[in-house]
């Protein structure tokens, strides 16, 4: 089928949340994603923090949606089966100006309706965490951590089970409106083993643009020229799990107002690593996920300011994510989300500038988008009486399955389940997708033991051709076929 | 909880030697636990020669060396437990040492009076090396590349830059070159080669592969697959190398994350204690740790204390001592490399004697002079590679039974492409007679198992 009621562009956290919300209605929906799998862009490259809502300007959409999102995240995580820990968080300060800024954040947070905020002094912090630096801090009791891959994957799986169609490796290249007023979206896909890209198309009554970094480009295809998104890269280091006991709560410095970013912070992950970062650097390209030498040093210095014990700590991986910063006509950063329905092109709904706290707010953004789609189409979508609950097939846990990733304790069965789950939603199996779902290769050895074993498991049990196994989609083939 | 007197964790060279040693000393209640489905550890993928020179007086490949120890292990009476991953080692609440393991029968706990940890080491990854740049496909540790090529018959790269001059990286430089890939350079941060002299000579110099010392990789480029690396020398000059693969061989880290430190009755041996140069030394370390574990068990029975350099409480000082030794050795190497003296490094054993290139003196034994004369006139090498196993997509390691003229190596590789071994092939079986040179045999260095270890 190529005719849909609503087509969502982008399978990040917001796109998958929109698919999840809309799949609760009696409508046909599809999701187009240019990458091989969900959460390969900004959604999978961030601190994994559920924000409480004190960093955003009162009255802004960010403030409103963040506070609401934070309030229901715990329940949502439970419903989706996503690991979530309400850790709380410190924003630590040293100087008088820091103090003033923290007081301002406290006031702002209260105005936004964020709960659990208080200023604590350095001794209070050190009663619990003897090594965290700072003369005082803003404590936010409602802040939490979660796994952004898992969150996005679970949303996509639930949406799929309720009838959403996902098309991966499908990059939208053109949006037109036909005589009947329907949108025709053309998209390119790289079919494995063929050098040329193939073009296909589908039609939709409404389109929801959740393309993150590329949201402005998608808007332009629909004739909306006014947005400018500038990529702002944030680099991170991930530390070995052996440091996990050092800090189990996010520790932030006073935010960097100028760039509208939160500054280099320490974030524990739900899996027991500590992340250091992110930096903030405006780029030309939207897909330059490299790590720069000088910033790699700066991150370590930033972390040591907050927790001197981390000096010399062993990094197991560095990575980067890119924030889609919305720039206004004056070239200034527009600090808010834009979630609107197009006047020029009715039925085209766009969300632009969805950066932090985008995942915290994702379910609300999705609900707003659904509402906007209803108004644009002048209909009220009929709710499904119940979601078709597809019972998750639990693999037989009683039988033995060999250990594949010894660092993260991932078995052959876990790998195969991830592979099958990827195929089920229509995504392209990749090493990165398997890693995101199982954590195989995310431990101390970073895949030096298990990469070969994962390839072998996929070959042996799923008939995968080793030379077709990619890291993150076509072009990233890991090996060059048989040696002999 | 299953109770044992002694448990050996890991059936690589150290673990095999330790278990055999314990059994030979008369200990009967010995269990050896191994993650893989058979013994040997990393030896299986080390199809190159250089093993067994000190322990067996023969120049063996890794699988051949493994086969000798494997036979002793199977005859020792030690209980073997494969497909079992030890996840946690801790002091028992009242007594003994408790191990938790993922086993074919589920999660199981074992208790032992003494445990010998022989879990080997892991390779330093790109993250730990803190190399700037992107993270595309095509970045592998040397060991991963070795396993893919030698065990899984898979091509890893075409144009390769090797980061770090550790022994596995050097071995892989030769292996890649023999298999037709191009190794552009080996980039080494320090002023001298990290690997053994023997490997520097036979893996790099034999093939004209440049070793760039005092240099680092300042950037990896490429979005989907590696497209280039930028190498920076000590003066800050940068040069870009277009390549599709980066191989990391810059350090090994003891793999003891599953064990608590300072457990009474826990002994470390082999590369989990500290990283050794040679498998022979690893095996000796396993034997010595087993002797000390036995000493501990006897002392304990008599209510006495027992101290050993292999005790888990002494791991820190053993590693410090090793570091000091390496620092001293490197200082010597550095001094020598700047002396400008012309010499031939003898590779008859790992001593690496420097034989004067003109008068052939300087060897610690008589082999040195003969070797140097030969090396100057008619250098010879043992050729190792893999051949296809008939009717399967698999390969098996092969070697020439004696050194062949160095100049014939590439021709030998061409011949090897068309040779196939039967599925019934066993270690030491002759695969080809009169290989390149009359009287030279090409023999299998491993036995083929159709149901290969994953």
Short mmCIF file of C-alpha atoms in Angstrom, two decimals, chain B:
data_model
loop_
_atom_site.label_atom_id
_atom_site.label_comp_id
_atom_site.label_asym_id
_atom_site.label_seq_id
_atom_site.Cartn_x
_atom_site.Cartn_y
_atom_site.Cartn_z
CA UNK B 1 27.33 -25.11 44.83
CA UNK B 2 29.94 -27.37 43.28
CA UNK B 3 33.03 -27.82 45.38
CA UNK B 4 36.55 -28.28 43.97
CA UNK B 5 40.00 -28.16 45.44
CA UNK B 6 41.47 -26.09 42.62
CA UNK B 7 39.83 -24.26 39.75
CA UNK B 8 41.79 -22.87 36.80
CA UNK B 9 39.99 -20.07 34.94
CA UNK B 10 40.91 -20.08 31.27
CA UNK B 11 42.30 -22.85 29.04
CA UNK B 12 44.78 -20.81 27.04
CA UNK B 13 48.52 -21.53 27.32
CA UNK B 14 48.74 -20.39 30.96
CA UNK B 15 45.65 -22.26 32.13
CA UNK B 16 46.55 -25.49 30.30
CA UNK B 17 50.05 -25.46 31.78
CA UNK B 18 48.74 -24.71 35.27
CA UNK B 19 46.14 -27.50 35.20
CA UNK B 20 48.63 -30.05 33.83
CA UNK B 21 51.20 -29.02 36.43
CA UNK B 22 48.73 -29.45 39.29
CA UNK B 23 47.72 -32.89 38.07
CA UNK B 24 51.34 -33.95 37.61
CA UNK B 25 52.03 -32.94 41.21
CA UNK B 26 49.35 -35.38 42.28
CA UNK B 27 46.43 -33.03 42.80
CA UNK B 28 43.33 -34.82 41.58
CA UNK B 29 40.49 -32.39 42.18
CA UNK B 30 41.28 -29.88 39.44
CA UNK B 31 38.66 -28.17 37.26
CA UNK B 32 39.54 -25.99 34.29
CA UNK B 33 36.85 -23.58 33.10
CA UNK B 34 36.91 -22.13 29.58
CA UNK B 35 34.59 -19.70 27.77
CA UNK B 36 35.16 -21.21 24.33
CA UNK B 37 34.17 -24.70 23.22
CA UNK B 38 37.74 -26.01 23.31
CA UNK B 39 41.15 -25.23 24.74
CA UNK B 40 43.87 -23.02 23.27
CA UNK B 41 42.59 -19.49 23.68
CA UNK B 42 44.25 -17.09 21.32
CA UNK B 43 46.79 -19.71 20.13
CA UNK B 44 44.22 -21.03 17.66
CA UNK B 45 44.35 -17.88 15.56
CA UNK B 46 48.14 -17.40 15.84
CA UNK B 47 49.04 -19.41 12.73
CA UNK B 48 52.50 -17.78 12.53
CA UNK B 49 55.69 -19.46 13.80
CA UNK B 50 57.83 -18.47 16.77
CA UNK B 51 56.17 -20.60 19.44
CA UNK B 52 57.82 -23.32 21.48
CA UNK B 53 61.46 -22.29 20.93
CA UNK B 54 62.33 -22.22 24.61
CA UNK B 55 59.83 -24.75 25.93
CA UNK B 56 59.94 -27.42 23.22
CA UNK B 57 63.10 -26.47 21.34
CA UNK B 58 61.12 -26.30 18.09
CA UNK B 59 59.82 -23.46 16.01
CA UNK B 60 56.08 -24.10 16.11
CA UNK B 61 52.99 -22.21 15.03
CA UNK B 62 50.38 -21.28 17.64
CA UNK B 63 48.00 -24.17 16.85
CA UNK B 64 50.89 -26.68 16.86
CA UNK B 65 52.00 -25.38 20.25
CA UNK B 66 48.41 -25.63 21.44
CA UNK B 67 48.13 -29.21 20.18
CA UNK B 68 51.06 -30.33 22.37
CA UNK B 69 49.59 -28.79 25.51
CA UNK B 70 46.10 -29.91 24.61
CA UNK B 71 47.23 -33.52 24.49
CA UNK B 72 48.86 -33.20 27.89
CA UNK B 73 45.73 -31.51 29.25
CA UNK B 74 43.41 -34.27 28.02
CA UNK B 75 45.72 -36.89 29.54
CA UNK B 76 46.13 -35.07 32.84
CA UNK B 77 42.94 -36.07 34.59
CA UNK B 78 41.81 -32.49 35.08
CA UNK B 79 38.08 -31.99 34.69
CA UNK B 80 37.30 -29.78 31.71
CA UNK B 81 34.37 -27.41 31.53
CA UNK B 82 33.92 -25.58 28.22
CA UNK B 83 31.36 -23.00 27.03
CA UNK B 84 31.50 -21.62 30.53
CA UNK B 85 32.11 -17.95 31.27
CA UNK B 86 33.23 -16.96 34.75
CA UNK B 87 31.46 -13.75 35.64
CA UNK B 88 32.50 -13.15 39.20
CA UNK B 89 35.22 -14.33 41.60
CA UNK B 90 34.97 -13.43 45.26
CA UNK B 91 36.09 -14.51 48.70
CA UNK B 92 33.65 -16.96 50.24
CA UNK B 93 31.84 -15.70 53.32
CA UNK B 94 33.20 -18.35 55.63
CA UNK B 95 35.86 -20.07 53.55
CA UNK B 96 37.22 -20.66 50.10
CA UNK B 97 36.68 -18.75 46.91
CA UNK B 98 33.31 -18.50 45.17
CA UNK B 99 32.97 -18.30 41.40
CA UNK B 100 29.77 -17.50 39.51
CA UNK B 101 29.65 -18.72 35.94
CA UNK B 102 27.37 -18.77 32.92
CA UNK B 103 27.37 -22.46 32.04
CA UNK B 104 25.48 -24.75 29.67
CA UNK B 105 23.45 -25.78 32.74
CA UNK B 106 22.57 -22.19 33.61
CA UNK B 107 24.15 -19.86 36.15
CA UNK B 108 26.24 -21.97 38.49
CA UNK B 109 28.34 -21.31 41.54
CA UNK B 110 31.55 -23.10 42.33
CA UNK B 111 33.65 -23.09 45.46
CA UNK B 112 37.37 -23.80 45.51
CA UNK B 113 40.22 -23.70 48.00
CA UNK B 114 42.55 -22.26 45.39
CA UNK B 115 41.81 -20.54 42.09
CA UNK B 116 44.34 -19.91 39.34
CA UNK B 117 43.26 -17.03 37.15
CA UNK B 118 44.55 -17.51 33.61
CA UNK B 119 42.08 -15.30 31.77
CA UNK B 120 44.63 -13.59 29.53
CA UNK B 121 44.33 -10.05 28.29
CA UNK B 122 42.32 -7.87 25.97
CA UNK B 123 43.41 -5.34 23.39
CA UNK B 124 43.35 -1.59 23.86
CA UNK B 125 40.54 -0.19 21.75
CA UNK B 126 40.21 3.00 19.78
CA UNK B 127 38.34 4.73 22.63
CA UNK B 128 41.08 4.04 25.14
CA UNK B 129 43.71 5.22 22.66
CA UNK B 130 41.74 8.47 22.39
CA UNK B 131 42.32 8.83 18.66
CA UNK B 132 40.41 11.85 17.31
CA UNK B 133 38.21 11.71 14.22
CA UNK B 134 35.16 9.81 13.05
CA UNK B 135 34.01 6.29 13.96
CA UNK B 136 33.33 4.53 10.66
CA UNK B 137 33.50 0.81 9.84
CA UNK B 138 37.02 -0.48 9.23
CA UNK B 139 38.68 0.05 12.61
CA UNK B 140 39.66 -3.25 14.20
CA UNK B 141 42.04 -4.43 16.86
CA UNK B 142 44.82 -6.63 15.49
CA UNK B 143 43.40 -9.66 17.29
CA UNK B 144 39.96 -9.20 15.74
CA UNK B 145 41.53 -8.91 12.29
CA UNK B 146 43.60 -12.02 13.00
CA UNK B 147 40.56 -14.03 14.04
CA UNK B 148 38.58 -12.88 11.01
CA UNK B 149 41.37 -13.80 8.60
CA UNK B 150 42.76 -16.97 10.10
CA UNK B 151 39.69 -18.57 11.65
CA UNK B 152 36.80 -17.11 9.67
CA UNK B 153 38.44 -16.83 6.24
CA UNK B 154 37.32 -13.23 5.87
CA UNK B 155 39.03 -10.34 4.11
CA UNK B 156 39.41 -7.41 6.47
CA UNK B 157 40.95 -4.65 4.39
CA UNK B 158 42.74 -3.57 1.21
CA UNK B 159 44.82 -0.55 2.22
CA UNK B 160 45.83 -0.66 5.82
CA UNK B 161 47.44 1.57 8.42
CA UNK B 162 48.50 -0.11 11.64
CA UNK B 163 48.46 1.94 14.83
CA UNK B 164 50.94 0.75 17.42
CA UNK B 165 53.85 -1.63 16.90
CA UNK B 166 52.83 -4.35 19.32
CA UNK B 167 53.68 -7.89 18.27
CA UNK B 168 50.20 -8.78 16.98
CA UNK B 169 50.20 -5.65 14.82
CA UNK B 170 53.57 -6.60 13.32
CA UNK B 171 52.45 -10.18 12.74
CA UNK B 172 49.31 -8.87 11.04
CA UNK B 173 51.35 -6.48 8.87
CA UNK B 174 53.09 -9.52 7.38
CA UNK B 175 49.90 -11.54 7.22
CA UNK B 176 48.03 -8.79 5.34
CA UNK B 177 50.94 -8.32 2.94
CA UNK B 178 51.21 -12.03 2.20
CA UNK B 179 47.48 -12.13 1.48
CA UNK B 180 47.75 -9.29 -1.02
CA UNK B 181 46.61 -6.30 1.03
CA UNK B 182 48.77 -3.22 1.19
CA UNK B 183 50.11 -2.12 4.57
CA UNK B 184 51.02 1.54 4.21
CA UNK B 185 52.80 2.02 7.51
CA UNK B 186 52.94 1.17 11.18
CA UNK B 187 52.55 4.24 13.39
CA UNK B 188 54.31 4.05 16.76
CA UNK B 189 54.01 6.72 19.44
CA UNK B 190 57.31 5.95 21.18
CA UNK B 191 60.81 6.21 19.77
CA UNK B 192 61.26 2.47 19.34
CA UNK B 193 59.35 -0.52 18.08
CA UNK B 194 57.00 -1.99 20.68
CA UNK B 195 57.24 -5.56 19.46
CA UNK B 196 60.09 -8.07 19.49
CA UNK B 197 63.13 -7.44 17.28
CA UNK B 198 62.42 -10.71 15.51
CA UNK B 199 58.98 -9.50 14.48
CA UNK B 200 60.20 -6.06 13.48
CA UNK B 201 62.67 -7.71 11.16
CA UNK B 202 60.62 -10.54 9.72
CA UNK B 203 57.25 -8.80 9.57
CA UNK B 204 58.15 -5.24 8.59
CA UNK B 205 61.68 -5.06 7.19
CA UNK B 206 61.29 -8.20 5.06
CA UNK B 207 58.39 -6.51 3.25
CA UNK B 208 59.63 -2.93 3.29
CA UNK B 209 56.78 -1.73 5.50
CA UNK B 210 57.73 1.62 7.06
CA UNK B 211 57.72 1.93 10.86
CA UNK B 212 56.99 5.56 11.74
CA UNK B 213 58.28 6.05 15.27
CA UNK B 214 57.56 9.09 17.48
CA UNK B 215 54.36 9.48 15.48
CA UNK B 216 50.67 9.42 16.30
CA UNK B 217 47.43 9.23 14.38
CA UNK B 218 45.93 12.68 14.84
CA UNK B 219 42.71 11.95 12.96
CA UNK B 220 40.70 9.09 11.45
CA UNK B 221 38.59 10.19 8.49
CA UNK B 222 35.60 8.65 6.70
CA UNK B 223 31.89 8.65 7.36
CA UNK B 224 30.78 5.11 6.56
CA UNK B 225 34.10 3.29 6.02
CA UNK B 226 37.57 4.56 6.94
CA UNK B 227 38.86 6.76 4.08
CA UNK B 228 42.14 8.09 5.48
CA UNK B 229 44.23 8.63 8.57
CA UNK B 230 46.40 11.63 9.37
CA UNK B 231 49.77 10.79 10.90
CA UNK B 232 51.62 13.41 12.92
CA UNK B 233 55.35 13.17 13.55
CA UNK B 234 57.21 14.50 16.56
CA UNK B 235 57.76 17.88 14.93
CA UNK B 236 54.05 18.27 14.31
CA UNK B 237 54.21 17.62 10.56
CA UNK B 238 51.14 15.84 9.31
CA UNK B 239 50.71 13.45 6.43
CA UNK B 240 47.50 11.90 5.20
CA UNK B 241 47.38 8.23 4.22
CA UNK B 242 44.42 7.13 2.12
CA UNK B 243 43.30 3.75 3.45
CA UNK B 244 40.17 1.71 4.13
CA UNK B 245 41.24 -0.03 7.31
CA UNK B 246 42.90 0.89 10.60
CA UNK B 247 44.36 -1.90 12.71
CA UNK B 248 45.04 -1.18 16.38
CA UNK B 249 47.94 -2.87 18.12
CA UNK B 250 48.83 -0.46 20.88
CA UNK B 251 48.78 -2.33 24.10
CA UNK B 252 47.17 -5.22 25.89
CA UNK B 253 45.28 -4.99 29.15
CA UNK B 254 45.04 -7.87 31.67
CA UNK B 255 41.45 -9.13 31.72
CA UNK B 256 40.71 -9.44 35.42
CA UNK B 257 37.54 -7.39 35.66
CA UNK B 258 35.64 -10.42 36.97
CA UNK B 259 37.87 -10.85 40.02
CA UNK B 260 38.09 -8.99 43.27
CA UNK B 261 41.65 -8.25 44.30
CA UNK B 262 43.32 -9.60 47.39
CA UNK B 263 41.50 -12.88 47.65
CA UNK B 264 43.33 -15.47 49.72
CA UNK B 265 44.07 -18.51 47.57
CA UNK B 266 43.68 -16.66 44.25
CA UNK B 267 46.71 -16.80 41.95
CA UNK B 268 47.31 -14.88 38.73
CA UNK B 269 49.37 -16.27 35.88
CA UNK B 270 50.11 -15.62 32.22
CA UNK B 271 48.91 -12.44 30.60
CA UNK B 272 46.33 -11.60 33.21
CA UNK B 273 49.25 -11.13 35.62
CA UNK B 274 51.10 -8.95 33.17
CA UNK B 275 51.54 -9.14 29.43
CA UNK B 276 54.39 -11.47 28.42
CA UNK B 277 56.37 -11.38 25.18
CA UNK B 278 56.08 -15.07 24.40
CA UNK B 279 53.57 -17.88 24.82
CA UNK B 280 56.43 -20.01 26.18
CA UNK B 281 56.84 -17.58 29.08
CA UNK B 282 53.09 -17.56 29.63
CA UNK B 283 53.09 -21.35 29.96
CA UNK B 284 56.01 -21.26 32.40
CA UNK B 285 54.16 -18.66 34.44
CA UNK B 286 51.15 -21.02 34.56
CA UNK B 287 53.34 -23.89 35.77
CA UNK B 288 54.97 -21.76 38.45
CA UNK B 289 51.65 -20.38 39.68
CA UNK B 290 50.37 -23.96 39.92
CA UNK B 291 53.39 -24.95 42.01
CA UNK B 292 52.71 -22.01 44.32
CA UNK B 293 49.00 -22.79 44.49
CA UNK B 294 49.97 -26.31 45.55
CA UNK B 295 52.33 -24.84 48.13
CA UNK B 296 49.51 -22.71 49.42
CA UNK B 297 47.11 -25.66 49.72
CA UNK B 298 49.67 -27.68 51.67
CA UNK B 299 50.59 -24.75 53.91
CA UNK B 300 46.91 -24.11 54.58
CA UNK B 301 46.39 -27.69 55.64
CA UNK B 302 49.22 -27.28 58.11
CA UNK B 303 47.76 -23.96 59.28
CA UNK B 304 50.71 -22.02 57.91
CA UNK B 305 50.94 -18.91 55.74
CA UNK B 306 52.29 -19.03 52.24
CA UNK B 307 53.46 -16.12 50.14
CA UNK B 308 53.83 -16.22 46.36
CA UNK B 309 54.65 -13.71 43.70
CA UNK B 310 51.61 -15.06 41.86
CA UNK B 311 49.21 -14.31 44.76
CA UNK B 312 46.44 -11.89 43.88
CA UNK B 313 47.65 -9.62 46.67
CA UNK B 314 51.02 -9.29 44.91
CA UNK B 315 49.67 -8.53 41.45
CA UNK B 316 50.36 -4.82 41.80
CA UNK B 317 54.01 -5.31 42.65
CA UNK B 318 54.47 -7.94 39.92
CA UNK B 319 53.12 -5.46 37.38
CA UNK B 320 55.31 -2.67 38.76
CA UNK B 321 58.35 -4.92 38.45
CA UNK B 322 57.43 -5.75 34.87
CA UNK B 323 57.02 -2.08 34.02
CA UNK B 324 60.45 -1.32 35.44
CA UNK B 325 61.94 -4.18 33.42
CA UNK B 326 60.33 -2.96 30.21
CA UNK B 327 61.46 0.61 30.83
CA UNK B 328 65.02 -0.61 31.23
CA UNK B 329 64.83 -2.78 28.14
CA UNK B 330 63.38 0.04 26.07
CA UNK B 331 66.08 2.41 27.23
CA UNK B 332 68.68 -0.11 26.07
CA UNK B 333 66.95 -0.55 22.73
CA UNK B 334 66.79 3.18 22.24
CA UNK B 335 70.47 3.57 23.03
CA UNK B 336 71.32 0.84 20.60
CA UNK B 337 69.11 2.20 17.82
CA UNK B 338 70.91 5.52 17.97
CA UNK B 339 74.40 3.94 18.01
CA UNK B 340 74.42 3.40 14.24
CA UNK B 341 76.06 -0.02 14.58
CA UNK B 342 75.30 -2.44 11.75
CA UNK B 343 74.15 -5.81 12.92
CA UNK B 344 71.93 -8.75 12.08
CA UNK B 345 69.37 -9.76 14.68
CA UNK B 346 69.45 -13.50 15.20
CA UNK B 347 65.93 -14.94 15.18
CA UNK B 348 66.85 -18.50 16.08
CA UNK B 349 65.44 -17.84 19.53
CA UNK B 350 63.72 -14.92 21.22
CA UNK B 351 67.00 -13.64 22.73
CA UNK B 352 67.46 -11.58 19.59
CA UNK B 353 71.28 -11.51 19.73
CA UNK B 354 72.92 -8.75 17.72
CA UNK B 355 75.39 -10.33 15.36
CA UNK B 356 77.94 -8.04 13.78
CA UNK B 357 77.09 -7.78 10.10
CA UNK B 358 80.75 -7.87 9.05
CA UNK B 359 82.53 -10.32 11.33
CA UNK B 360 79.50 -12.32 12.60
CA UNK B 361 80.43 -12.02 16.28
CA UNK B 362 78.13 -11.11 19.14
CA UNK B 363 75.95 -14.21 19.41
CA UNK B 364 75.38 -15.81 22.79
CA UNK B 365 75.54 -19.24 21.19
CA UNK B 366 77.02 -20.83 18.09
CA UNK B 367 73.74 -20.64 16.16
CA UNK B 368 74.15 -16.89 15.88
CA UNK B 369 77.10 -16.93 13.56
CA UNK B 370 75.60 -19.54 11.24
CA UNK B 371 72.32 -17.68 11.19
CA UNK B 372 73.96 -14.36 10.37
CA UNK B 373 76.03 -15.85 7.55
CA UNK B 374 72.94 -17.44 6.05
CA UNK B 375 70.92 -14.31 6.58
CA UNK B 376 73.46 -12.31 4.65
CA UNK B 377 73.83 -14.77 1.78
CA UNK B 378 70.54 -16.65 1.51
CA UNK B 379 67.90 -15.52 4.02
CA UNK B 380 65.23 -18.13 4.73
CA UNK B 381 61.84 -17.99 6.41
CA UNK B 382 59.15 -20.39 7.50
CA UNK B 383 56.08 -19.54 5.43
CA UNK B 384 52.69 -19.78 7.16
CA UNK B 385 49.23 -19.15 5.78
CA UNK B 386 45.86 -20.86 5.46
CA UNK B 387 44.44 -23.20 2.83
CA UNK B 388 40.83 -23.93 1.98
CA UNK B 389 39.19 -26.99 3.47
CA UNK B 390 37.46 -28.95 0.71
CA UNK B 391 33.72 -28.61 0.53
CA UNK B 392 33.49 -25.95 3.22
CA UNK B 393 33.96 -22.19 3.32
CA UNK B 394 36.56 -22.72 6.00
CA UNK B 395 40.33 -22.57 6.09
CA UNK B 396 43.04 -24.32 8.08
CA UNK B 397 46.51 -23.09 9.05
CA UNK B 398 49.50 -24.41 7.11
CA UNK B 399 53.27 -24.01 7.36
CA UNK B 400 56.40 -25.05 5.54
CA UNK B 401 58.15 -27.70 7.63
CA UNK B 402 61.42 -25.81 7.28
CA UNK B 403 62.53 -22.34 6.26
CA UNK B 404 62.36 -21.58 2.54
CA UNK B 405 64.25 -18.84 0.67
CA UNK B 406 62.75 -15.49 1.62
CA UNK B 407 62.50 -14.53 -2.03
CA UNK B 408 60.09 -17.43 -2.69
CA UNK B 409 57.48 -16.40 -0.13
CA UNK B 410 55.14 -14.56 -2.50
CA UNK B 411 55.38 -17.40 -5.02
CA UNK B 412 54.50 -19.78 -2.21
CA UNK B 413 51.42 -17.70 -1.42
CA UNK B 414 50.30 -18.05 -5.04
CA UNK B 415 50.62 -21.84 -4.85
CA UNK B 416 48.75 -21.94 -1.57
CA UNK B 417 45.72 -20.26 -3.18
CA UNK B 418 45.01 -23.41 -5.20
CA UNK B 419 45.72 -25.97 -2.51
CA UNK B 420 42.88 -27.59 -0.58
CA UNK B 421 42.98 -29.76 2.52
CA UNK B 422 40.57 -32.60 3.26
CA UNK B 423 38.03 -32.22 6.01
CA UNK B 424 39.76 -35.01 7.88
CA UNK B 425 43.01 -33.02 8.06
CA UNK B 426 44.93 -33.29 11.33
CA UNK B 427 47.77 -31.26 12.76
CA UNK B 428 51.13 -32.14 11.12
CA UNK B 429 49.46 -33.86 8.12
CA UNK B 430 51.38 -33.24 4.92
CA UNK B 431 49.32 -31.06 2.57
CA UNK B 432 51.89 -30.76 -0.23
CA UNK B 433 55.26 -32.41 -0.92
CA UNK B 434 58.16 -30.63 -2.56
CA UNK B 435 56.53 -27.30 -1.92
CA UNK B 436 58.52 -24.69 -3.88
CA UNK B 437 61.75 -26.49 -3.06
CA UNK B 438 62.48 -30.21 -3.31
CA UNK B 439 62.06 -31.83 0.08
CA UNK B 440 60.04 -29.01 1.64
CA UNK B 441 56.66 -30.11 2.95
CA UNK B 442 53.63 -27.96 3.50
CA UNK B 443 51.95 -29.29 6.63
CA UNK B 444 48.72 -28.53 8.48
CA UNK B 445 49.29 -26.60 11.68
CA UNK B 446 45.87 -27.45 13.11
CA UNK B 447 43.22 -30.16 13.00
CA UNK B 448 39.98 -29.28 11.26
CA UNK B 449 36.77 -29.42 13.20
CA UNK B 450 33.69 -29.11 10.98
CA UNK B 451 31.60 -27.70 13.81
CA UNK B 452 34.00 -24.82 14.29
CA UNK B 453 34.16 -22.93 17.48
CA UNK B 454 31.82 -20.03 17.09
#
